[in-house]
Coordinates of N, CA and C and ligand atoms in Angstrom, one line a residue:
M233 N 6.9 9.7 2.7 CA 6.8 8.2 3.4 C 5.4 7.6 2.9
K234 N 5.4 6.4 2.5 CA 3.9 6.0 2.2 C 3.3 5.5 3.3
K235 N 2.0 5.2 3.3 CA 1.2 5.0 4.3 C 0.8 3.5 4.8
I236 N 0.4 3.4 6.0 CA 0.1 2.1 6.6 C -1.5 1.9 6.5
L237 N -2.0 1.0 5.9 CA -3.5 0.9 5.7 C -4.0 -0.1 6.9
V238 N -4.8 0.1 7.7 CA -5.4 -0.7 8.8 C -6.7 -1.0 8.4
I239 N -6.9 -2.3 8.1 CA -8.1 -2.9 7.6 C -8.8 -3.4 8.9
G240 N -10.0 -3.1 9.2 CA -10.7 -3.3 10.4 C -10.4 -2.3 11.5
A241 N -10.3 -1.1 11.0 CA -9.8 0.0 11.9 C -10.9 0.4 13.0
N242 N -12.0 0.0 12.7 CA -13.1 0.4 13.7 C -13.2 -0.8 14.8
G243 N -12.6 -1.8 14.7 CA -12.5 -2.9 15.5 C -11.7 -2.6 16.8
Q244 N -11.8 -3.4 17.8 CA -11.2 -3.1 19.2 C -9.7 -2.9 18.9
I245 N -9.1 -4.0 18.3 CA -7.7 -3.9 18.1 C -7.3 -2.8 17.1
G246 N -8.0 -2.8 15.9 CA -7.8 -1.8 14.8 C -7.7 -0.4 15.4
K247 N -8.6 -0.1 16.3 CA -8.6 1.3 16.8 C -7.4 1.6 17.5
M248 N -6.9 0.6 18.4 CA -5.7 0.7 19.1 C -4.4 0.9 18.3
V249 N -4.5 0.1 17.2 CA -3.3 0.1 16.4 C -3.2 1.6 15.7
V250 N -4.4 2.1 15.3 CA -4.4 3.4 14.5 C -3.9 4.3 15.5
N251 N -4.4 4.3 16.8 CA -3.8 5.4 17.7 C -2.2 5.3 18.1
L252 N -1.8 4.0 18.0 CA -0.3 3.8 18.4 C 0.4 4.3 17.2
L253 N 0.0 4.0 15.9 CA 0.8 4.4 15.0 C 0.8 6.0 14.8
R254 N -0.4 6.5 15.1 CA -0.5 8.0 14.9 C 0.3 8.7 16.1
N255 N 0.5 8.0 17.2 CA 1.3 8.6 18.3 C 2.8 8.6 17.9
Q256 N 3.1 7.6 16.9 CA 4.4 7.7 16.4 C 4.7 8.4 15.2
D257 N 3.6 9.3 14.9 CA 3.8 10.0 13.8 C 3.9 9.3 12.3
R258 N 3.4 8.0 12.4 CA 3.5 7.1 11.2 C 2.2 7.5 10.3
P259 N 2.3 7.8 9.0 CA 1.2 8.1 8.3 C 0.3 6.8 8.1
V260 N -0.9 7.0 8.6 CA -1.7 5.8 8.6 C -3.3 6.1 8.0
V261 N -3.7 5.1 7.2 CA -5.0 5.2 6.9 C -5.9 4.1 7.2
A262 N -7.0 4.6 7.9 CA -8.1 3.7 8.6 C -9.0 3.2 7.7
M263 N -9.4 2.0 7.3 CA -10.3 1.6 6.7 C -11.6 1.0 7.4
V264 N -12.5 1.8 7.3 CA -13.8 1.4 8.0 C -14.9 1.1 7.0
R265 N -16.1 0.6 7.4 CA -17.1 0.3 6.4 C -18.3 1.0 6.4
S266 N -18.4 2.1 7.2 CA -19.6 3.0 7.1 C -19.0 4.6 7.1
K267 N -19.8 5.4 6.7 CA -19.5 6.9 6.7 C -19.6 7.5 8.1
Q268 N -20.6 6.8 8.9 CA -20.6 7.3 10.3 C -19.5 7.0 10.9
Q269 N -18.8 5.8 10.8 CA -17.5 5.4 11.5 C -16.4 6.2 11.0
A270 N -16.4 6.6 9.7 CA -15.4 7.4 9.1 C -15.4 8.9 9.6
E271 N -16.7 9.4 9.8 CA -16.8 10.8 10.4 C -16.1 10.9 11.8
K272 N -16.5 9.8 12.6 CA -15.9 9.9 13.9 C -14.4 10.0 14.0
L273 N -13.8 9.2 13.0 CA -12.3 9.1 13.1 C -11.8 10.5 12.4
E274 N -12.5 10.9 11.5 CA -11.9 12.1 10.8 C -12.1 13.3 11.8
N275 N -13.2 13.3 12.6 CA -13.3 14.3 13.6 C -12.0 14.4 14.6
I276 N -11.3 13.4 14.7 CA -10.3 13.4 15.5 C -8.9 13.3 14.8
G277 N -9.1 13.8 13.5 CA -7.9 13.9 12.7 C -7.3 12.7 11.9
V278 N -8.0 11.5 12.0 CA -7.5 10.3 11.3 C -7.9 10.4 9.8
E279 N -6.9 9.9 9.0 CA -7.2 9.8 7.7 C -8.0 8.5 7.4
V280 N -9.1 8.7 6.7 CA -10.1 7.5 6.6 C -10.4 7.2 5.2
V281 N -10.5 5.8 4.9 CA -11.1 5.4 3.6 C -12.3 4.5 4.0
V282 N -13.3 4.8 3.3 CA -14.6 3.6 3.5 C -14.4 2.6 2.4
G283 N -14.5 1.4 3.1 CA -14.4 0.2 2.2 C -15.1 -1.0 2.9
D284 N -15.6 -1.8 1.9 CA -16.4 -2.8 2.5 C -15.7 -4.2 2.0
L285 N -15.3 -5.1 2.9 CA -14.6 -6.4 2.6 C -15.5 -7.2 1.5
E286 N -16.7 -6.9 1.6 CA -17.6 -7.9 0.8 C -17.7 -7.2 -0.6
A287 N -17.1 -6.0 -0.9 CA -17.2 -5.4 -2.2 C -15.8 -5.1 -2.8
D288 N -15.6 -4.2 -3.8 CA -14.3 -3.8 -4.3 C -13.8 -2.9 -3.3
F289 N -12.7 -3.0 -2.7 CA -12.0 -2.1 -1.8 C -10.7 -1.8 -2.3
E290 N -10.3 -1.8 -3.5 CA -9.1 -1.6 -3.9 C -8.5 -0.2 -3.8
H291 N -9.6 0.7 -3.9 CA -9.4 2.1 -3.7 C -8.4 2.5 -2.5
A292 N -8.8 1.5 -1.4 CA -8.0 1.8 0.0 C -6.6 1.7 0.0
F293 N -6.0 1.1 -1.2 CA -4.6 0.8 -1.0 C -3.6 1.9 -1.7
E294 N -4.4 2.9 -2.2 CA -3.7 3.9 -2.9 C -2.8 4.6 -1.8
G295 N -1.4 4.7 -2.4 CA -0.5 5.4 -1.5 C 0.0 4.6 -0.3
C296 N -0.4 3.4 -0.2 CA 0.1 2.5 1.0 C 1.0 1.5 0.6
D297 N 2.1 1.4 1.5 CA 2.9 0.2 1.3 C 3.1 -0.9 2.3
R298 N 2.3 -0.6 3.4 CA 2.1 -1.6 4.4 C 0.7 -1.8 4.7
V299 N 0.4 -3.0 5.1 CA -1.2 -3.2 5.4 C -1.2 -4.2 6.6
I300 N -2.1 -3.7 7.4 CA -2.4 -4.6 8.7 C -3.9 -5.2 8.5
F301 N -4.1 -6.4 8.5 CA -5.5 -7.0 8.3 C -6.0 -7.3 9.6
S302 N -6.7 -6.7 10.3 CA -7.2 -7.0 11.7 C -8.7 -7.1 11.7
A303 N -9.3 -7.2 10.4 CA -10.9 -7.3 10.4 C -11.2 -8.9 10.6
G304 N -12.4 -8.8 11.1 CA -13.0 -10.2 11.3 C -14.5 -10.0 11.4
S305 N -15.2 -11.3 11.2 CA -16.8 -11.3 11.1 C -17.3 -11.2 12.4
G306 N -16.4 -11.7 13.5 CA -17.0 -11.7 14.7 C -17.8 -13.0 15.1
A307 N -18.1 -13.2 16.6 CA -18.7 -14.4 16.8 C -20.2 -14.3 16.8
S308 N -20.6 -13.2 16.5 CA -22.3 -13.1 16.4 C -22.8 -13.2 15.0
T309 N -22.0 -13.6 14.0 CA -22.4 -13.7 12.7 C -22.3 -15.1 12.4
G310 N -22.9 -15.5 11.3 CA -22.9 -17.1 10.9 C -21.6 -17.2 9.9
L311 N -21.7 -18.6 9.4 CA -20.6 -19.1 8.7 C -20.5 -18.5 7.3
D312 N -21.6 -18.0 6.9 CA -21.4 -17.1 5.6 C -20.6 -16.0 5.8
K313 N -20.7 -15.3 6.7 CA -19.6 -14.0 7.0 C -18.2 -14.5 7.4
T314 N -18.2 -15.7 8.1 CA -16.9 -16.2 8.2 C -15.9 -16.3 7.0
F315 N -16.8 -16.9 6.1 CA -16.1 -17.3 4.8 C -15.9 -16.0 4.0
L316 N -17.1 -15.0 4.0 CA -16.9 -13.7 3.2 C -16.0 -12.8 3.7
I317 N -15.8 -12.8 5.0 CA -14.7 -11.8 5.6 C -13.4 -12.3 6.0
D318 N -13.5 -13.3 6.9 CA -12.2 -13.8 7.4 C -11.4 -14.6 6.2
L319 N -12.1 -15.1 5.3 CA -11.3 -15.8 4.2 C -11.3 -15.0 3.0
W320 N -12.6 -14.7 2.4 CA -12.5 -14.2 1.1 C -12.1 -12.6 1.1
G321 N -12.6 -12.0 2.1 CA -12.0 -10.6 2.5 C -10.5 -10.4 2.6
A322 N -10.1 -11.5 3.2 CA -8.5 -11.5 3.4 C -8.0 -11.9 2.1
K323 N -8.5 -12.7 1.4 CA -7.8 -13.2 0.1 C -7.9 -11.8 -0.9
K324 N -8.9 -11.2 -0.8 CA -9.0 -9.9 -1.7 C -7.9 -8.8 -1.1
A325 N -7.8 -8.7 0.1 CA -6.8 -7.6 0.5 C -5.4 -8.1 0.1
I326 N -5.2 -9.4 0.1 CA -3.8 -9.9 -0.3 C -3.6 -9.8 -1.8
D327 N -4.7 -10.0 -2.6 CA -4.5 -9.8 -4.0 C -4.3 -8.2 -4.4
Y328 N -5.1 -7.3 -3.7 CA -4.9 -6.0 -3.8 C -3.5 -5.5 -3.5
S329 N -3.0 -6.1 -2.5 CA -1.7 -5.8 -1.9 C -0.6 -6.2 -3.0
V330 N -0.7 -7.3 -3.8 CA 0.2 -7.8 -4.7 C 0.2 -6.7 -5.8
K331 N -1.1 -6.4 -6.2 CA -1.3 -5.5 -7.3 C -0.7 -4.2 -7.2
N332 N -0.9 -3.7 -6.0 CA -0.4 -2.2 -5.6 C 1.1 -2.3 -5.0
G333 N 1.8 -3.4 -5.2 CA 3.3 -3.3 -4.8 C 3.5 -3.0 -3.3
V334 N 2.5 -3.7 -2.4 CA 2.6 -3.6 -0.9 C 4.0 -4.2 -0.5
E335 N 4.6 -3.7 0.4 CA 6.0 -4.2 0.8 C 5.9 -5.0 2.0
H336 N 4.9 -5.0 2.8 CA 4.7 -5.7 4.1 C 3.2 -5.8 4.5
F337 N 2.7 -7.2 4.7 CA 1.4 -7.4 4.9 C 1.4 -8.2 6.4
L338 N 0.8 -7.6 7.2 CA 0.7 -8.1 8.4 C -0.8 -8.8 8.8
M339 N -1.0 -9.9 9.0 CA -2.3 -10.6 9.2 C -2.5 -11.0 10.5
V340 N -3.4 -10.6 11.2 CA -4.0 -11.0 12.5 C -4.7 -12.2 12.3
S341 N -4.0 -13.5 12.6 CA -4.6 -14.7 12.5 C -5.1 -15.1 13.8
G342 N -5.0 -16.4 14.1 CA -5.5 -16.7 15.7 C -5.0 -17.9 15.8
L343 N -4.8 -18.3 17.1 CA -4.3 -19.6 17.5 C -5.2 -20.7 17.1
G344 N -4.5 -21.7 16.5 CA -5.3 -22.8 16.0 C -5.5 -22.9 14.4
A345 N -5.0 -21.7 13.9 CA -5.2 -21.5 12.5 C -4.1 -22.4 11.6
D346 N -3.2 -22.9 12.3 CA -2.2 -23.7 11.6 C -2.6 -25.2 11.6
A347 N -3.6 -25.5 12.5 CA -4.1 -26.9 12.6 C -5.4 -27.0 13.1
P348 N -6.4 -26.7 12.4 CA -7.9 -26.6 12.9 C -8.2 -27.9 13.4
D349 N -7.7 -29.1 12.9 CA -8.3 -30.4 13.3 C -7.8 -30.6 15.0
D350 N -6.8 -29.8 15.4 CA -6.5 -30.0 16.8 C -7.3 -29.3 17.8
W351 N -8.3 -28.7 17.2 CA -9.2 -28.0 18.1 C -10.7 -28.4 18.0
V352 N -11.1 -29.4 18.7 CA -12.5 -29.9 18.7 C -13.3 -29.0 19.3
S353 N -14.0 -28.2 18.4 CA -14.9 -27.2 19.0 C -15.6 -26.5 17.8
D354 N -16.7 -25.8 18.2 CA -17.4 -25.0 17.1 C -16.7 -23.9 16.5
M355 N -15.4 -23.8 16.9 CA -14.5 -22.7 16.4 C -13.9 -23.3 15.1
K356 N -13.9 -24.5 14.8 CA -13.2 -25.1 13.8 C -13.5 -24.5 12.3
P357 N -14.5 -24.2 11.9 CA -15.0 -23.6 10.7 C -14.2 -22.2 10.5
Y358 N -14.2 -21.4 11.6 CA -13.5 -20.2 11.6 C -12.0 -20.6 11.5
L359 N -11.5 -21.5 12.2 CA -10.0 -21.8 12.1 C -9.7 -22.3 10.7
V360 N -10.7 -22.9 10.0 CA -10.4 -23.3 8.6 C -10.2 -22.1 7.6
A361 N -11.2 -21.0 8.0 CA -11.1 -20.0 7.1 C -9.8 -19.2 7.3
K362 N -9.4 -19.1 8.7 CA -8.1 -18.5 8.9 C -7.0 -19.2 8.4
Y363 N -7.0 -20.7 8.5 CA -6.0 -21.3 7.9 C -5.7 -21.1 6.3
F364 N -6.9 -21.1 5.7 CA -6.7 -20.8 4.3 C -6.3 -19.3 3.9
A365 N -6.7 -18.4 4.6 CA -6.3 -16.9 4.5 C -4.8 -16.9 4.6
D366 N -4.2 -17.7 5.6 CA -2.8 -17.5 5.9 C -2.2 -18.2 4.9
Q367 N -2.7 -19.4 4.4 CA -1.9 -20.2 3.3 C -2.0 -19.3 2.0
Y368 N -3.0 -18.5 1.8 CA -3.0 -17.7 0.7 C -1.9 -16.6 0.7
L369 N -1.7 -16.1 1.8 CA -0.8 -15.1 2.1 C 0.6 -15.6 1.9
L370 N 0.9 -16.8 2.5 CA 2.2 -17.3 2.4 C 2.6 -17.7 1.0
S371 N 1.6 -18.0 0.0 CA 1.9 -18.3 -1.2 C 1.8 -17.1 -2.2
S372 N 1.5 -15.9 -1.6 CA 1.4 -14.7 -2.4 C 2.6 -14.0 -3.1
G373 N 3.7 -14.3 -2.3 CA 5.0 -13.6 -2.7 C 5.2 -12.3 -1.9
L374 N 4.2 -11.7 -1.2 CA 4.2 -10.7 -0.3 C 5.3 -11.0 0.9
N375 N 5.9 -10.0 1.4 CA 6.5 -10.0 2.6 C 5.5 -9.9 3.6
Y376 N 5.4 -11.0 4.6 CA 4.3 -11.1 5.4 C 4.9 -11.3 7.0
T377 N 4.0 -10.9 7.8 CA 4.2 -11.4 9.2 C 2.7 -11.7 9.5
I378 N 2.7 -13.1 10.2 CA 1.4 -13.6 10.6 C 1.3 -13.6 12.1
L379 N 0.5 -12.9 12.8 CA 0.5 -13.1 14.3 C -0.7 -13.9 14.6
R380 N -0.5 -14.9 15.5 CA -1.6 -15.7 16.0 C -2.0 -15.5 17.4
P381 N -2.7 -14.6 17.9 CA -3.0 -14.4 19.4 C -3.7 -15.4 19.9
G382 N -3.7 -15.8 21.1 CA -4.5 -16.7 21.7 C -5.9 -16.0 22.1
L383 N -6.6 -16.4 22.9 CA -7.9 -15.7 23.5 C -7.7 -14.5 23.7
L384 N -8.5 -13.6 23.0 CA -8.3 -12.0 23.3 C -9.1 -11.5 24.6
T385 N -8.4 -10.8 25.5 CA -9.1 -10.3 26.5 C -9.3 -8.7 26.4
N386 N -10.0 -8.2 27.1 CA -10.0 -6.7 27.3 C -9.1 -6.1 28.6
D387 N -8.2 -6.9 29.0 CA -7.5 -6.4 30.2 C -6.6 -5.3 29.8
K388 N -6.1 -4.6 30.6 CA -5.0 -3.5 30.3 C -3.8 -4.3 29.9
G389 N -3.2 -3.7 28.8 CA -1.9 -4.3 28.3 C -0.9 -4.1 29.2
K390 N 0.1 -5.1 29.3 CA 1.3 -4.8 30.3 C 2.7 -4.6 29.5
G391 N 2.3 -4.8 28.1 CA 3.6 -4.7 27.3 C 4.5 -5.9 27.5
L392 N 3.9 -7.1 28.1 CA 4.7 -8.2 28.4 C 4.0 -9.4 27.7
I393 N 4.8 -10.2 26.7 CA 4.1 -11.1 26.1 C 5.0 -12.3 25.9
T394 N 4.6 -13.6 25.4 CA 5.4 -14.5 24.9 C 5.0 -15.0 23.6
T395 N 6.0 -15.5 22.8 CA 5.4 -16.0 21.4 C 5.5 -17.6 21.7
T396 N 5.7 -18.1 22.8 CA 5.9 -19.6 23.1 C 4.6 -20.1 23.7
R397 N 3.9 -21.1 23.1 CA 2.6 -21.7 23.5 C 3.0 -22.3 24.8
S398 N 2.3 -22.1 25.8 CA 2.3 -22.8 27.0 C 1.5 -24.1 27.1
T399 N 1.9 -25.1 27.8 CA 1.4 -26.4 27.8 C 0.0 -26.3 28.6
S400 N -0.2 -25.4 29.5 CA -1.5 -25.0 30.2 C -2.5 -24.2 29.2
T401 N -3.6 -24.9 29.0 CA -4.5 -24.2 28.1 C -5.0 -23.0 28.8
N402 N -5.0 -22.9 30.2 CA -5.4 -21.6 30.9 C -4.5 -20.4 30.6
D403 N -3.3 -20.7 30.0 CA -2.5 -19.4 29.8 C -2.7 -19.0 28.4
L404 N -3.3 -19.5 27.6 CA -3.5 -19.2 26.1 C -4.4 -18.0 25.9
F405 N -4.0 -16.9 26.5 CA -4.6 -15.6 26.3 C -3.9 -14.3 26.1
I406 N -4.2 -13.4 25.7 CA -3.6 -12.2 25.6 C -4.4 -11.0 25.5
S407 N -4.0 -9.8 26.2 CA -5.1 -8.6 25.8 C -5.0 -8.1 24.6
R408 N -6.1 -7.6 24.1 CA -6.0 -6.8 22.9 C -5.0 -5.8 22.7
E409 N -4.8 -5.1 24.0 CA -3.8 -3.9 24.0 C -2.6 -4.4 23.6
D410 N -2.1 -5.7 24.1 CA -0.8 -6.1 23.9 C -0.7 -6.7 22.5
V411 N -1.7 -7.0 21.8 CA -1.8 -7.4 20.6 C -1.5 -6.3 19.8
A412 N -2.1 -5.1 20.1 CA -2.1 -4.0 19.2 C -0.6 -3.5 19.2
K413 N 0.1 -3.5 20.5 CA 1.5 -3.1 20.6 C 2.2 -3.9 19.9
S414 N 2.0 -5.2 19.9 CA 2.9 -6.3 19.0 C 2.8 -6.0 17.5
I415 N 1.5 -5.6 17.1 CA 1.4 -5.2 15.6 C 2.3 -4.1 15.4
E416 N 1.9 -3.0 16.3 CA 2.8 -1.8 16.0 C 4.2 -2.0 16.0
Y417 N 4.8 -2.9 16.9 CA 6.1 -3.2 16.7 C 6.6 -3.9 15.4
C418 N 5.8 -4.8 15.0 CA 6.1 -5.7 13.8 C 6.0 -4.9 12.7
I419 N 5.1 -4.1 12.4 CA 4.7 -3.5 11.1 C 5.9 -2.5 10.7
N420 N 6.6 -2.1 11.8 CA 7.6 -1.2 11.7 C 8.9 -1.8 11.4
R421 N 9.0 -3.3 11.4 CA 10.3 -3.9 11.3 C 10.4 -4.9 10.2
D422 N 11.2 -4.6 9.3 CA 11.3 -5.8 8.0 C 11.9 -7.1 8.7
E423 N 12.5 -7.0 9.8 CA 13.1 -8.2 10.3 C 12.1 -9.4 10.5
V424 N 11.0 -8.9 11.0 CA 9.8 -9.9 11.2 C 9.1 -10.3 10.0
S425 N 9.7 -9.9 8.7 CA 9.0 -10.3 7.6 C 9.2 -12.1 7.4
N426 N 8.2 -12.5 6.8 CA 8.2 -13.8 6.4 C 8.3 -14.7 7.7
Q427 N 7.6 -14.4 8.8 CA 7.5 -15.1 10.1 C 6.1 -15.2 10.5
I428 N 6.0 -16.2 11.3 CA 4.8 -16.5 12.0 C 4.9 -16.6 13.5
F429 N 4.2 -16.0 14.3 CA 4.3 -15.9 15.7 C 3.1 -16.2 16.4
E430 N 2.9 -16.9 17.3 CA 1.9 -16.9 18.3 C 2.1 -15.8 19.3
L431 N 1.0 -15.4 19.9 CA 1.1 -14.3 20.9 C 0.2 -14.7 22.2
Y432 N 0.9 -14.5 23.2 CA 0.2 -14.7 24.5 C 0.8 -13.8 25.6
H433 N 0.0 -13.7 26.7 CA 0.5 -12.8 27.7 C 1.9 -13.6 28.3
G434 N 2.9 -12.8 28.7 CA 3.8 -13.5 29.1 C 4.8 -12.5 29.8
N435 N 6.1 -12.8 29.8 CA 7.1 -12.0 31.0 C 8.2 -11.2 30.0
E436 N 7.9 -11.3 28.7 CA 9.1 -10.5 27.9 C 8.7 -9.4 27.3
V437 N 9.4 -8.3 27.4 CA 9.0 -7.1 26.7 C 8.9 -7.3 25.2
I438 N 8.0 -6.5 24.6 CA 7.6 -6.9 23.2 C 9.0 -6.8 22.2
S439 N 9.8 -5.8 22.5 CA 11.0 -5.9 21.7 C 11.9 -7.0 21.8
S440 N 11.8 -7.7 22.9 CA 12.8 -9.0 22.9 C 12.1 -10.1 22.6
A441 N 10.8 -10.1 22.5 CA 9.8 -11.2 22.5 C 10.0 -12.0 21.1
F442 N 10.2 -10.9 20.1 CA 10.2 -11.4 18.7 C 11.6 -11.8 18.3
Q443 N 11.8 -13.0 18.0 CA 13.2 -13.5 17.5 C 13.2 -13.6 16.2
Y444 N 14.3 -12.9 15.5 CA 14.4 -12.9 14.1 C 15.9 -13.2 13.7
Ligands
NAP152 N1 -11.7 -13.1 19.6 C1 -10.6 -13.8 20.0 O1 -10.4 -14.3 21.0 C2 -9.7 -13.8 18.8 C3 -8.5 -14.6 19.0 C4 -7.4 -14.6 18.0 C5 -7.6 -13.9 16.9 N2 -8.7 -13.0 16.9 C6 -8.7 -12.2 15.6 O2 -8.4 -11.0 15.9 C7 -8.9 -9.9 15.1 C8 -9.5 -8.6 15.5 O3 -10.1 -9.0 16.8 P1 -10.9 -7.6 17.5 O4 -11.3 -8.1 18.9 O5 -10.3 -6.3 17.0 O6 -12.2 -7.8 16.4 P2 -13.4 -6.6 16.3 O7 -13.6 -5.8 17.2 O8 -14.8 -7.5 16.0 O9 -13.0 -6.0 14.9 C9 -13.3 -6.5 13.7 C10 -13.5 -5.3 12.6 O10 -13.8 -6.0 11.3 C11 -14.7 -5.1 10.6 N3 -15.4 -5.7 9.7 C12 -16.2 -6.8 9.7 N4 -16.8 -7.0 8.4 C13 -16.3 -6.0 7.6 C14 -16.5 -5.6 6.2 N5 -17.4 -6.3 5.4 N6 -15.8 -4.7 5.7 C15 -14.8 -3.9 6.6 N7 -14.8 -4.1 7.9 C16 -15.4 -5.2 8.4 C17 -15.7 -4.8 11.7 O11 -16.3 -3.6 11.3 P3 -17.4 -3.0 12.3 O12 -16.8 -2.2 13.4 O13 -18.1 -2.1 11.2 O14 -18.3 -4.1 12.7 C18 -14.7 -4.5 12.8 O15 -14.4 -3.2 13.0 C19 -10.0 -10.7 14.1 O16 -9.4 -11.0 12.9 C20 -10.1 -11.9 14.8 O17 -10.6 -13.1 14.2 C21 -9.7 -13.0 17.7

């Protein structure tokens, strides 16, 4: 069985996804950007590859047929990193996936990436980067799943979500744990290929929230 590459595996969602996949005995490779991060994961038995999204990281794709892109530059960096990580890093991951015959690419995008102009806020440049990363994936020819979670929280996941956007902006949030569980569900299912889902806290169990 080929492996699932998790890009952004030292991140909050990435770590949860790696654990969930390992608990299922799925072969998984965690891509992190420093040797120290790698050592911590290796010490608990995780297969790791060190790769920097700002450099050449094609080596990470060896032996992998599924890719999860959950990396992000984060809120504390400037626009330069938004473009270099969220947009250009994602673009390179898509290119490497095409070149290496990846069968399913799952992108962690975000609410608003479909229409940045609808969101009048300082989030807009980030949403533009996400918009073009998603567009690039859509035109890549890869089997894709794009997940667009609302505002992320660190609440305990309930395993209950919805893919339908509420009219109340107060409802547009989801826990990282439920996003991770949704990623784990989707990466194992070809039925969710070539679909885009928004993700929010909700009332549906994950297995029935995704309609295909
Ligand atoms: N915050 C929100 O409300 C929100 C809403 C919707 C979607 N999202 C998206 O959700 C995703 C994951 O969220 P999260 O909370 O798990 O984020 P996170 O904890 O910040 O994780 C992002 C990961 O990306 C890694 N990364 C950054 N630059 C890199 C580089 N040059 N090379 C390799 N890895 C690099 C970081 O590495 P280090 O650990 O070394 O820093 C980090 O582990 C992001 O794509 C974000 O845009 C966020």
